[in-house]
XYZ file of C-alpha atoms in Angstrom:
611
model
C 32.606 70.354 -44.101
C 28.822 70.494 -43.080
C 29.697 72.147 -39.995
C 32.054 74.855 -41.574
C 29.768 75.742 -44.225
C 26.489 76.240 -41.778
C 28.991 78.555 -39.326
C 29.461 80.336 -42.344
C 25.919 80.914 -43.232
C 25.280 81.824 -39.702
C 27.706 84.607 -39.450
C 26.689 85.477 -43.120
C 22.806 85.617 -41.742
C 24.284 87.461 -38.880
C 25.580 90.326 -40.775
C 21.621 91.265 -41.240
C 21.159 91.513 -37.656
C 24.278 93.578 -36.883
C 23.017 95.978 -39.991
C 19.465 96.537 -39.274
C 18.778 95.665 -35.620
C 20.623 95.100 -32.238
C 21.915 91.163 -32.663
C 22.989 88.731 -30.179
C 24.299 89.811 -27.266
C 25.032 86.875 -25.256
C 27.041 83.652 -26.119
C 25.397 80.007 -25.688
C 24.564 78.825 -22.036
C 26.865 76.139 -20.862
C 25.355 72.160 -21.369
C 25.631 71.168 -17.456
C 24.367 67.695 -17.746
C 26.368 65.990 -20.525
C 26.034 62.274 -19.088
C 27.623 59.248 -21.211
C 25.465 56.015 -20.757
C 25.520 52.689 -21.631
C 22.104 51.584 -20.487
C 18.693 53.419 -21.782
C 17.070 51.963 -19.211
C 19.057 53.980 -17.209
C 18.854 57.166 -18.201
C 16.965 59.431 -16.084
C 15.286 63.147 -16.923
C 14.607 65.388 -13.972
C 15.563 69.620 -14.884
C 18.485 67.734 -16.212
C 19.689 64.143 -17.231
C 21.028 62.108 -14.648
C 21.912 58.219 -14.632
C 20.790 56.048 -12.581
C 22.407 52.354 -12.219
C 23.201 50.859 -15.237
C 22.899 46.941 -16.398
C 25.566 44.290 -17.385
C 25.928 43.966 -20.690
C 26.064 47.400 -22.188
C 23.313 47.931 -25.530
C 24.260 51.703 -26.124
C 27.481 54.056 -25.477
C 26.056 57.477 -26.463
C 25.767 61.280 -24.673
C 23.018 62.616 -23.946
C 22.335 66.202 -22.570
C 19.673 68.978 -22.542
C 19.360 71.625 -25.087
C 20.313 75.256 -23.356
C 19.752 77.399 -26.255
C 21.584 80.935 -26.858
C 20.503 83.167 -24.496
C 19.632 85.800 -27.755
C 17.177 86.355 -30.341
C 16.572 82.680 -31.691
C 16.481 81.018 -28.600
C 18.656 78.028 -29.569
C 22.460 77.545 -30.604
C 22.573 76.930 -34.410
C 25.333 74.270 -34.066
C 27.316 72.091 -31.468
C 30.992 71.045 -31.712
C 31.862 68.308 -30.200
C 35.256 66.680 -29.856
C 36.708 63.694 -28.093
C 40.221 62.070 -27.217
C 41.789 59.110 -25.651
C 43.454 59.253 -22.329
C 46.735 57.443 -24.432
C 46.868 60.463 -26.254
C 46.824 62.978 -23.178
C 49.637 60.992 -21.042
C 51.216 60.702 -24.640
C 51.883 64.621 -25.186
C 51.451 65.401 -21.808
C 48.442 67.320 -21.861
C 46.738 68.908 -18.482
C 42.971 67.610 -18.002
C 42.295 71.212 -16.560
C 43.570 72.545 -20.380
C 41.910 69.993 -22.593
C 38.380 71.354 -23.453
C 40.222 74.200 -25.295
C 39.099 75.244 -28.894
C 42.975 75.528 -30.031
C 43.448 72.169 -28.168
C 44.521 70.438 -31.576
C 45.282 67.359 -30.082
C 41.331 66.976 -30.002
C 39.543 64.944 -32.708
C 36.742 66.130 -34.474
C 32.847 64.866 -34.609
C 31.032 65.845 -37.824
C 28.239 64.561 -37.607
C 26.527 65.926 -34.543
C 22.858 66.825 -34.645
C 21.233 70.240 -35.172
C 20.594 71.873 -31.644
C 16.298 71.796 -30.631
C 15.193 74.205 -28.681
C 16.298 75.577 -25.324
C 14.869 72.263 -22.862
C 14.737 69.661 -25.282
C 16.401 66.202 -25.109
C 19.793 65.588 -27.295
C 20.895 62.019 -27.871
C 24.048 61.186 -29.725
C 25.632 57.567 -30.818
C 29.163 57.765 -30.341
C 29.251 53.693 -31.908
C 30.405 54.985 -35.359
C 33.091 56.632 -34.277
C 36.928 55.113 -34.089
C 36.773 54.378 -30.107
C 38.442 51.353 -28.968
C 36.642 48.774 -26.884
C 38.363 49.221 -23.193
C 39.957 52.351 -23.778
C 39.486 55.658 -21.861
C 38.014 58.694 -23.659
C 37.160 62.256 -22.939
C 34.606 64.390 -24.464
C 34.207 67.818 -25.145
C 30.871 69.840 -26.072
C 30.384 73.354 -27.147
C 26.882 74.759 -28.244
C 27.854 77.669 -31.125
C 25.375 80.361 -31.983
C 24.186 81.936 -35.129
C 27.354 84.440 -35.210
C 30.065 82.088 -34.023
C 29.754 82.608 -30.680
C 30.864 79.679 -28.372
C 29.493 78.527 -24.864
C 31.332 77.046 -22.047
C 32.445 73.580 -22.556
C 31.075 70.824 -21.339
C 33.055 67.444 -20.132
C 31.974 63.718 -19.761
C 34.651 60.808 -19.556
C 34.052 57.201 -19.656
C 35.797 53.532 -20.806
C 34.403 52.327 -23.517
C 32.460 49.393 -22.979
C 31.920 46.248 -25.045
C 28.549 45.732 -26.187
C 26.079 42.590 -24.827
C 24.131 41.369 -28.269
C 21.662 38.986 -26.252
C 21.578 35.778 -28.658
C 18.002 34.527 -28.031
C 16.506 30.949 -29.341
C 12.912 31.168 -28.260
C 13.060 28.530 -25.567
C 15.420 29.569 -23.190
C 16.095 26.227 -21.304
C 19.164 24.863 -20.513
C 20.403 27.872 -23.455
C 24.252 28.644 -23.082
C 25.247 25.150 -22.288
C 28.391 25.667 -24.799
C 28.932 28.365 -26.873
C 31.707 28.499 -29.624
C 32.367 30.237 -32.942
C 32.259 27.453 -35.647
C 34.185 28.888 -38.728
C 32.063 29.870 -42.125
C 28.954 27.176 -41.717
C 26.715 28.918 -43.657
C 29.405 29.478 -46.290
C 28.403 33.078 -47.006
C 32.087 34.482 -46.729
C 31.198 35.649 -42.567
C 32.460 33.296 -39.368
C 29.395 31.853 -37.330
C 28.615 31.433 -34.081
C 26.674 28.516 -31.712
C 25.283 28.323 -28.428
C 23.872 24.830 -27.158
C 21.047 23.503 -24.778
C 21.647 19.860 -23.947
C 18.147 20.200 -22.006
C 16.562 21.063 -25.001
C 18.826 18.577 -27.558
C 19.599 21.308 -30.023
C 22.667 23.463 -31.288
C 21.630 26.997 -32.404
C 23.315 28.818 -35.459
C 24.343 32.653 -36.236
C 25.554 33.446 -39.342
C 27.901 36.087 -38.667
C 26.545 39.618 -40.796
C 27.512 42.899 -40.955
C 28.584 45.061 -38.209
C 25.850 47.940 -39.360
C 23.200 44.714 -38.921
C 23.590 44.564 -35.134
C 21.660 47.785 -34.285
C 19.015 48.955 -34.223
C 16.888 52.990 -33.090
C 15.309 53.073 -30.213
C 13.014 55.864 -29.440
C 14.353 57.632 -25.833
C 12.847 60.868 -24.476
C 11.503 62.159 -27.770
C 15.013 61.724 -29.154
C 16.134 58.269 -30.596
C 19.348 56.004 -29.362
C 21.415 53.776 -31.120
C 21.215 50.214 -29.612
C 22.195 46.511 -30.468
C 19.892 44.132 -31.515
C 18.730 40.826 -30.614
C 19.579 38.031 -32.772
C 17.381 34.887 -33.514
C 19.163 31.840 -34.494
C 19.107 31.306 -38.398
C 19.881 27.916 -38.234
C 18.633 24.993 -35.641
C 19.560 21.067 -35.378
C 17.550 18.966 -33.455
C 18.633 16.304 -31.407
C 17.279 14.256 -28.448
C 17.329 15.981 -25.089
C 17.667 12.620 -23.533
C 20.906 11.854 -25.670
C 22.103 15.066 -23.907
C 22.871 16.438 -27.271
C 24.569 19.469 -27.523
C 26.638 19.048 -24.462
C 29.873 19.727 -26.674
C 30.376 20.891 -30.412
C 33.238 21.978 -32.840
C 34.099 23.511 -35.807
C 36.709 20.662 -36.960
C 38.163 22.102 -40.226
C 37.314 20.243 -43.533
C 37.345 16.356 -43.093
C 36.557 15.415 -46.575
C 38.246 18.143 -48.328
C 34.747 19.258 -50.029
C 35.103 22.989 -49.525
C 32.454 22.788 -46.762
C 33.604 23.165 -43.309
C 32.607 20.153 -40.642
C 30.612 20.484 -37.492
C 30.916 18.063 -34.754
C 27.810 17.789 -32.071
C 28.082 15.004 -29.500
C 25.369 13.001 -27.179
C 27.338 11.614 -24.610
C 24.079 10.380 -22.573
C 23.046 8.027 -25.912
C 22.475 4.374 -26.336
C 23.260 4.227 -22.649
C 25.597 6.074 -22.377
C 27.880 4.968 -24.559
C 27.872 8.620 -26.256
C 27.581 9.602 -29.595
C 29.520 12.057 -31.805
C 27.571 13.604 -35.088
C 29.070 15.319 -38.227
C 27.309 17.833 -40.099
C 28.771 19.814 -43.170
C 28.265 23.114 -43.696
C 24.768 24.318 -45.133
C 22.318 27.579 -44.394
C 19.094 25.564 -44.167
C 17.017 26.584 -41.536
C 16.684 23.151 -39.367
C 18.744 20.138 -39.374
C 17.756 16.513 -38.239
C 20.212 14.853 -35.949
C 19.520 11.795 -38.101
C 20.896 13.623 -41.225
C 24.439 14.044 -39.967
C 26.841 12.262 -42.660
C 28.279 10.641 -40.057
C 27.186 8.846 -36.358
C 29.604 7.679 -34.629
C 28.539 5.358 -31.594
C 30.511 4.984 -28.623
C 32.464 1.734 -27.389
C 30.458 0.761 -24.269
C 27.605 1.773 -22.349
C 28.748 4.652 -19.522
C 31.481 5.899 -21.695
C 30.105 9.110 -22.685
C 31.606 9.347 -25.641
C 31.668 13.133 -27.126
C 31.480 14.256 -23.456
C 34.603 16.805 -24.950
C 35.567 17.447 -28.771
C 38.592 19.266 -30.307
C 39.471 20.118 -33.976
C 43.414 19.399 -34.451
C 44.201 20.287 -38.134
C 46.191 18.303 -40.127
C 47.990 16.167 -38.133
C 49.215 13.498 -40.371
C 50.179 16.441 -42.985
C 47.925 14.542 -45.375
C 45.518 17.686 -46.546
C 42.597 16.557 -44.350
C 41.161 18.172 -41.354
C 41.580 15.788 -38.295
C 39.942 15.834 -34.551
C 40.074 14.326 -31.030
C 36.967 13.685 -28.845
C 36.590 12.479 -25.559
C 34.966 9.148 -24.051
C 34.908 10.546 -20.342
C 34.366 7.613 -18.160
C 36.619 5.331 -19.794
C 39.031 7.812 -19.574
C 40.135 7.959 -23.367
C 40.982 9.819 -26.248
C 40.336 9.041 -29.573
C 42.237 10.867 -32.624
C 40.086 10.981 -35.835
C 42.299 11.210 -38.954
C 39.857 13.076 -41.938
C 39.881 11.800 -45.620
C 37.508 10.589 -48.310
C 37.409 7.725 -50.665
C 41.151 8.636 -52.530
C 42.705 9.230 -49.563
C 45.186 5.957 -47.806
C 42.389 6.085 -44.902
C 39.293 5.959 -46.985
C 36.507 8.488 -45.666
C 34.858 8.278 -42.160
C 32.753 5.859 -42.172
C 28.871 7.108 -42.224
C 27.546 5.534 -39.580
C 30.169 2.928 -36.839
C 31.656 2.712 -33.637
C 34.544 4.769 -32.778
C 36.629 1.939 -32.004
C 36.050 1.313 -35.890
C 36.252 5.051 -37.114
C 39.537 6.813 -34.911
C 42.544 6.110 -35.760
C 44.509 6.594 -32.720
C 43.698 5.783 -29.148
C 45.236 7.278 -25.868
C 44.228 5.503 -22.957
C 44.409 7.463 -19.578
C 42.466 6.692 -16.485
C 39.307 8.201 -15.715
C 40.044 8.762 -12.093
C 42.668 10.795 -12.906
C 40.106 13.512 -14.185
C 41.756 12.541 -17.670
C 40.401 14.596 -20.540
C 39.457 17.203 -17.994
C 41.001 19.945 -20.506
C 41.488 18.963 -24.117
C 42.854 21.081 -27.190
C 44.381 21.190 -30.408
C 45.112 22.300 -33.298
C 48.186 24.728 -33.006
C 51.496 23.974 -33.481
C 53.321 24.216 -29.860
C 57.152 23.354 -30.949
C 57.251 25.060 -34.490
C 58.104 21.847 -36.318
C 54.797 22.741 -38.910
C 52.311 20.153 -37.785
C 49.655 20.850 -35.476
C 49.612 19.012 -31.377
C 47.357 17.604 -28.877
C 47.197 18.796 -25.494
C 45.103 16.809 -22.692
C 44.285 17.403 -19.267
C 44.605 15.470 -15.968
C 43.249 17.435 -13.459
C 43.787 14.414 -10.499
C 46.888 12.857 -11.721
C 49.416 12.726 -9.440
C 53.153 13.116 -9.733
C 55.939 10.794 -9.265
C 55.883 11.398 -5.539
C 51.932 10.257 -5.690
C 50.741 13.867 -4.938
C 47.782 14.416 -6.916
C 48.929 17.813 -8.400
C 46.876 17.499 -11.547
C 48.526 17.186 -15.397
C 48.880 18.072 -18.924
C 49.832 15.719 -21.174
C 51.497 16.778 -25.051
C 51.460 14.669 -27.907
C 52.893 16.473 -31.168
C 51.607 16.176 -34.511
C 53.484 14.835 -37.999
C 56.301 12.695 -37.171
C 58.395 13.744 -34.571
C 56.920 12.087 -31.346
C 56.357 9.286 -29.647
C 53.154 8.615 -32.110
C 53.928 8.733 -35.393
C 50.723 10.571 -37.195
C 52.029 10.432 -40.899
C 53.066 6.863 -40.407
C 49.618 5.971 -40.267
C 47.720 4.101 -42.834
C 44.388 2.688 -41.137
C 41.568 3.262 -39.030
C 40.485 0.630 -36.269
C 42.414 2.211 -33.652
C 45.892 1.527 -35.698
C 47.960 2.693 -32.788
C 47.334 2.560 -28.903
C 49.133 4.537 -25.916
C 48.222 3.526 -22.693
C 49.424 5.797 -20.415
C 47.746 4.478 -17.502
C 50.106 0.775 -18.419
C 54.015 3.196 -18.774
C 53.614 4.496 -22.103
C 54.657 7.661 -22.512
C 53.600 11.074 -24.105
C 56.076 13.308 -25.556
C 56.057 15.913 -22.400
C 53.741 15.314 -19.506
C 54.130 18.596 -17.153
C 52.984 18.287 -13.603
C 50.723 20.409 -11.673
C 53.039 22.413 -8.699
C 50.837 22.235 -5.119
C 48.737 18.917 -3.898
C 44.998 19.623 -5.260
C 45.653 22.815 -7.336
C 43.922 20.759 -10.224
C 46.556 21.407 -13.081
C 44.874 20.907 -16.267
C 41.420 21.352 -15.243
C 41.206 23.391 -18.472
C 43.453 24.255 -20.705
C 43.895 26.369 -24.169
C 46.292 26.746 -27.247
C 45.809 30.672 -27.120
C 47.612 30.938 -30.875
C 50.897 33.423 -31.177
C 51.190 35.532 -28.094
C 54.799 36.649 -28.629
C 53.761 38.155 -32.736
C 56.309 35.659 -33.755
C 58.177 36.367 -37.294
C 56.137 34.544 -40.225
C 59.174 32.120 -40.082
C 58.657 30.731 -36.547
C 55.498 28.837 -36.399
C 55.506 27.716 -32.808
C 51.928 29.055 -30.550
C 51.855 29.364 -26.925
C 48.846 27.639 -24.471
C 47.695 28.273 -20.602
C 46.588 26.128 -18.463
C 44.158 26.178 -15.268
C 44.565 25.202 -11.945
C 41.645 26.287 -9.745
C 42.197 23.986 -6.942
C 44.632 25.763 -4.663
C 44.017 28.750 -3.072
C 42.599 31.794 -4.930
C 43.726 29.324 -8.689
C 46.199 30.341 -10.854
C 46.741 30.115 -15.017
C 49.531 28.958 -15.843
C 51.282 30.295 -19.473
C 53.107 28.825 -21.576
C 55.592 30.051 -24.449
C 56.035 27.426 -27.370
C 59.184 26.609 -29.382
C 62.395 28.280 -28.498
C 60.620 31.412 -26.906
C 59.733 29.676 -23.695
C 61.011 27.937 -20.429
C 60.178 24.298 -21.975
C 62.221 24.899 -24.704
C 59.442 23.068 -26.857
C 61.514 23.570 -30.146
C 64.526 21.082 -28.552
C 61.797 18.797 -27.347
C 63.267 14.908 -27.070
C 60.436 12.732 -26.339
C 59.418 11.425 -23.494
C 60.158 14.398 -21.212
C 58.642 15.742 -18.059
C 58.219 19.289 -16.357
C 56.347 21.538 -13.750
C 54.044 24.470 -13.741
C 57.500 26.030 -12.018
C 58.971 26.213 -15.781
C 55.728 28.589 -17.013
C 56.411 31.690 -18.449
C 53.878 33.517 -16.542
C 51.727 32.648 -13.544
C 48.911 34.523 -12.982
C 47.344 34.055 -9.585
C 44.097 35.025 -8.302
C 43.066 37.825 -6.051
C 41.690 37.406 -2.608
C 38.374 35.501 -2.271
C 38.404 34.670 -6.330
C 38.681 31.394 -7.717
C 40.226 31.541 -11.044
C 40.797 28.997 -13.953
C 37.743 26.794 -14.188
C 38.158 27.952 -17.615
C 40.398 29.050 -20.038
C 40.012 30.354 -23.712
C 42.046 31.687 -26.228
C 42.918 32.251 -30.106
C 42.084 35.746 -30.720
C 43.332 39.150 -30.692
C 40.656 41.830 -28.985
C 42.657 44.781 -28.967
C 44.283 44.233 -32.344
C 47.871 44.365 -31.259
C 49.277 41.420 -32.693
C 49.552 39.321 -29.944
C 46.648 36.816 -29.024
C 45.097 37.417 -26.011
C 44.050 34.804 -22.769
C 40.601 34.805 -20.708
C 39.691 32.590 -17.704
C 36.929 32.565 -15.263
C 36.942 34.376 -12.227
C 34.327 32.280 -9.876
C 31.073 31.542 -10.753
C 29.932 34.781 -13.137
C 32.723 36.326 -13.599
C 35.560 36.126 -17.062
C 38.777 38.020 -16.702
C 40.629 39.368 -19.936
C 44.298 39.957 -20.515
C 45.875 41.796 -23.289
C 48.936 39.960 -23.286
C 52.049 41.508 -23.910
C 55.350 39.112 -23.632
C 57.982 41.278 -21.642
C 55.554 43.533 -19.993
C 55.138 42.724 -16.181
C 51.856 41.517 -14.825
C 50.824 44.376 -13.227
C 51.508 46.518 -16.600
C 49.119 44.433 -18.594
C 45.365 45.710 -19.607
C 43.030 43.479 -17.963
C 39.293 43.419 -18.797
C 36.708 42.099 -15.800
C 33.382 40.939 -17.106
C 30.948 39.793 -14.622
C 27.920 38.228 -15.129
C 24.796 38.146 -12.968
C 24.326 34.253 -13.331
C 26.773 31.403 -13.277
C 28.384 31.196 -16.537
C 28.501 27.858 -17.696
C 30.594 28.529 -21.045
C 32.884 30.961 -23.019
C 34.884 31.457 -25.504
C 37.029 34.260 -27.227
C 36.143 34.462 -30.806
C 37.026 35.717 -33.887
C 35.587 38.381 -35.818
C 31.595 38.071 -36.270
C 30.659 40.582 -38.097
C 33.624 41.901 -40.208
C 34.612 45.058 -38.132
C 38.730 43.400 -37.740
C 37.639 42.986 -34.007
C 37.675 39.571 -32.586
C 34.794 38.965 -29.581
C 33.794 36.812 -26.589
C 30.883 34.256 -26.134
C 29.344 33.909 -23.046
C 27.144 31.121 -21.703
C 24.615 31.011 -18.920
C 22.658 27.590 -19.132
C 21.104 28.177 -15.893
C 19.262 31.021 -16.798
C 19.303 30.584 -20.408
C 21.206 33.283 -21.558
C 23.774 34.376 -23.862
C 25.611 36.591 -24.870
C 28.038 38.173 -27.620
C 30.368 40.698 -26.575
C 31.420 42.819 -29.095
C-alpha cells in the first residue's frame, strides 16, 4: 500500500513538471550488480559490488546493489520494486527464465517493504530474512528502480538457495566446547524448547533457553548501509561438574521422572570414582549456575572401569505407569540399565537420591563389551504400534550366527508384549536380568549384512516418516554402518508399513539389514554413518526427516519421502571446517514452526545452531 500510494504522489508531483517545465526524459538506469550474499565479510565494493568467497555457516541472506539513479532531473529513482519467486513455482506453471522478470509476470510475489532509493552511487542493502523463503529452496529475484513519473528501468536478476543460518553458540571458554550437543525439552520452563552443548574437558553442560525468532538478530553496519545478521548467544544457564569425572560426556532430556511438572535432565561422568561412572539428575530450573552436587539424584556406577553414563537415552513410559523412564549405558561392562521413573505413591517408590545403579534400575541387559555393545542406543518411540514406547541398542562387533562380525541391533519393546515384561514390574534392584551374552534373547536382534560394515554403530528412532494416520502409532528408525566401503544407513519402517513387519512381531525373532526399507549408501571416497539423528521435520512436510555424518566435518540431510526413489529425494550437505564431534536434529528453538540442527566441534570448540 506504501508503495502504491508514493507512485501516486510521484506521478501527481510529476504533473508540475510536465506543466511548467520540460520533465524527465529518460527512464531509471538498469542495477547491474544485484549480488545475493550470505557472508558480510564477503561482500566486496569496487565501481560495483562483487562477492568474494563466502564462509560456512551463513549469518545473513540479503541483496545488495548500487544505487543508479534516474538519469533525469532528481538524480535518483523515487522507488524500487522488487519481486521474488521459487524455482517450484516456475517448473510448476511452466514459466521461461528468459520471461520471468516481466512486470505482468503475476506469478511473481511482491516485496513491500523495500527501502527508499539514495542517491545515484550509494550502497543498498536489503534483508530478505523476513520474508516467507524456505530454508533449501531455490529463489529468483527481480529488481526494478521506478522514477518520479512511473517510469521503470531494466530489471535486474540474482538467484540463489536459501541457506540455513549458523547462530555460533559461544560459552566463554571454548575448550573441549561441542562435546555433545542436544535439545533438552522446556528446562527453563518458560513455554520455549532449550538447547545444550557440553565440554567434558571443562566438566560443564551449557544451557539456551530457546527465545524468539526476532531475538536471534541483530544490525550490522556494512558500507554505510546496515545488514541484518544473527547473533551470538551466551549460555543462560551453566552446571558445573568435575573435568576429571569427564562430566558432560553424555546428557538427556528424559521426560518427567517424578511427575512434578518439571522436566528431568540427565548429565553423566563416566570417568568418576574410578571409573565406575556416574549419572546425575537435575530438574528443570532457570537459575543461572548449577552445582553438580545439587542434582536430586547421583547415581554411582557398579565397579570401577565401568563407565557408567558413558551413553544415556530417555524411553517414555515404558511400564505405561505415567512416569517418564530412561536407559543409560555402563560401557565397559557392556550393559544396559533401564530406569523405571516414579515418586513416593508410585509401586516403585521414587529414585533413590543418592545409590548405585545396581540399587536404582530396574532392569538390566547384559551384552558383552567386546561386541561394541551399547555402541548406538535409543528410545523412546514406539516401533510396532502396540502404544508403549521401545529400546533399541547397538552392537557394532557382534557377529552373526555364522561368527562374522557384521555388527547388530538389538529391540526390546516396551509395555507387555516382549520378552521383558515392563508393566509386570514392581521393584527396583535390578528386578529382571537378560543376559544376552549367556542365550537370552531380545525380541528382534537384526544382523549387520557385510563382515566389518559395523551395523549399529549408531542408530536413531527418527519418529513418523511415512505421516502415518493418528490411528497407527508405529515410528520408523535408521541405523549406521560405516565400516564397509563408502558406509551405508540403513532405514527402517515400523509396524505394518515396513519389511520387518514390526506390528506381527513374535518374540524372539531375527533379521538382516537385507529386509531395510531403504539403504542409502555413500558416495565415492565418503564415509557415512558414524552418526545418525532424527525426530524432526525441517521442511515441514509431515514426514520426519534423517541426518548422518558424511566423514569427519561433514552432516548429510534427507527430506524423506516414503515412495519417492533415492535419487528424487532433497538432500541437504553441510560441511564443517573441523571434525564434528556431535549433532543432532532438533525441534523448534525459537517458535518459527521450523525444527533445526545442532552441531558440535569439541576440537575446536565450536558450535553451532542451524536454523
Amino acid at each position: 500500500m506504501n508503495k502504491i500510494l508514493n507512485l501516486i504522489g510521484a506521478i501527481i508531483l510529476t504533473g508540475a513538471f510536465f506543466c511548467c517545465g520540460e520533465g524527465d526524459q529518460e527512464a531509471p538506469g538498469r542495477i547491474k550488480d544485484l549480488v545475493f550474499f550470505t557472508d558480510p565479510s564477503a561482500l566486496i565494493y569496487d565501481n560495483g559490488f562483487e562477492l568474494g568467497v563466502e564462509q560456512f555457516p551463513a549469518k545473513t541472506y540479503s541483496l545488495a546493489w548500487t544505487a543508479t539513479g534516474d538519469n533525469g532531473d532528481q538524480g535518483e529513482a523515487s522507488l524500487y520494486d522488487l519481486r521474488w519467486i521459487s524455482l517450484a513455482e516456475i517448473e510448476e506453471n511452466g514459466l521461461s527464465l528468459d520471461e520471468l522478470c516481466h512486470q505482468e509476470n503475476s506469478y511473481l510475489h511482491y516485496v513491500f517493504k523495500e527501502p527508499f532509493p539514495k542517491s545515484a552511487g550509494s550502497a543498498e542493502i536489503f534483508s530478505l530474512m523476513d520474508l516467507s523463503l524456505s530454508r533449501a529452496e531455490h529463489y529468483y529475484f527481480c529488481l526494478w528502480a521506478i522514477d518520479e513519473i512511473g517510469q521503470r528501468s531494466l530489471p535486474a536478476m540474482a538467484q540463489a538457495e536459501i541457506p540455513f543460518l549458523g547462530v555460533n553458540l559461544s560459552a566463554g571458554e571454548t575448550i573441549g566446547l561441542g562435546e555433545k550437543v542436544s535439545g533438552i525439552g522446556d528446562f527453563s520452563l518458560d513455554g520455549f524448547r532449550d538447547i545444550a552443548v557440553s565440554s567434558k574437558n571443562q566438566g560443564r553442560v551449557f544451557i539456551y533457553f530457546g527465545r524468539n525468532y526476532s531475538e536471534l538478530f541483530t544490525e550490522q553496519a556494512l558500507f554505510g548501509d546496515t545488514v541484518k545478521v544473527v547473533n551470538e548467544l551466551s549460555p543462560d544457564l551453566v552446571i558445573e561438574g568435575s573435568a576429571g569425572e569427564e562430566f558432560g560426556t553424555d546428557f538427556g532430556y528424559l521426560g518427567d521422572l517424578d511427575t512434578n511438572g518439571k522436566m528431568d535432565l540427565g548429565i553423566s561422568a563416566p570417568g568418576s570414582d574410578s571409573g565406575a561412572g556416574r549419572v546425575y539428575l537435575f530438574e528443570g530450573s532457570s537459575v543461572e549456575v548449577i552445582d553438580a552436587d545439587s542434582a536430586w539424584a547421583i547415581i554411582e556406577g557398579e565397579n570401577s572401569g565401568d563407565r557408567l553414563g558413558a551413553k544415556l537415552a530417555g524411553c517414555g513410559d515404558l511400564n505405561q505407569d505415567g512416569y517418564s523412564d530412561f536407559a543409560v549405558l555402563a560401557e565397559e561392562a557392556g550393559k544396559v540399565y533401564i530406569v523405571l521413573g516414579g515418586d513416593s505413591s508410585s509401586p516403585l517408590g521414587a529414585i533413590p537420591a543418592n545409590d548405585g545403579i545396581d540399587n536404582v534400575a530396574s532392569v538390566l541387559i547384559q551384552g558383552n563389551s567386546s561386541w561394541g555393545f551399547g555402541s548406538g542406543l535409543d528410545c523412546g518411540e514406539d516401533l510396532n504400534g502396540d502404544g508403549a514406547p521401545d529400546i533399541l541398542i547397538g552392537a557394532e562387533n557382534k557377529a552373526n550366527s555364522s561368527g562374522d562380525e557384521t555388527g547388530a541391533v538389538y529391540l526390546f519393546l516396551g509395555g507387555e508384549a516382549g520378552t521383558i515384561n515392563f508393566n509386570g514390574i514392581n521393584s527396583r534392584n535390578l528386578a529382571v536380568s537378560v543376559d544376552l551374552s549367556s542365550g537370552d534373547s531380545a525380541d528382534l536382534v537384526i544382523y549387520g549384512v557385510d563382515v566389518g560394515e559395523r551395523f549399529g554403530a549408531d542408530l536413531a528412532m527418527l519418529g513418523d516418516v511415512i505421516a502415518r494416520s493418528m490411528a497407527d502409532l508405529s515410528r520408523d528408525f535408521a541405523v549406521g554402518a560405516p565400516g564397509s566401503g563408502n558406509g551405508r544407513v540403513y532405514i527402517f519402517y515400523g509396524g505394518h508399513s515396513g519389511n520387518l513387519g514390526l506390528d506381527q512381531l513374535t518374540p524372539p525373532e531375527s533379521g538382516s539389514g537385507d529386509s531395510a526399507d531403504l539403504i542409502i549408501e555413500g558416495g565415492a571416497g565418503e564415509v557415512i554413518g558414524e552418526m545418525v539423528s532424527g525426530k524432526a521435520d525441517l521442511n515441514q512436510d509431515g514426514h520426519r526427516d534423517l541426518g548422518f555424518s558424511v566423514g569427519e566435518t561433514g552432516i548429510r540431510v534427507y527430506y524423506l519421502v516414503p515412495g519417492e526413489e533415492l535419487e528424487d529425494l532433497k538432500i541437504l550437505d553441510f560441511d564443517f571446517s573441523h571434525s564434528i564431534s556431535s549433532f543432532s536434529l532438533i525441534l523448534d528453538f525459537d517458535q518459527d514452526a521450523r525444527a533445526d540442527i545442532l552441531a558440535g566441534m569439541s576440537g575446536s570448540g565450536q558450535s553451532y545452531l542451524l536454523k
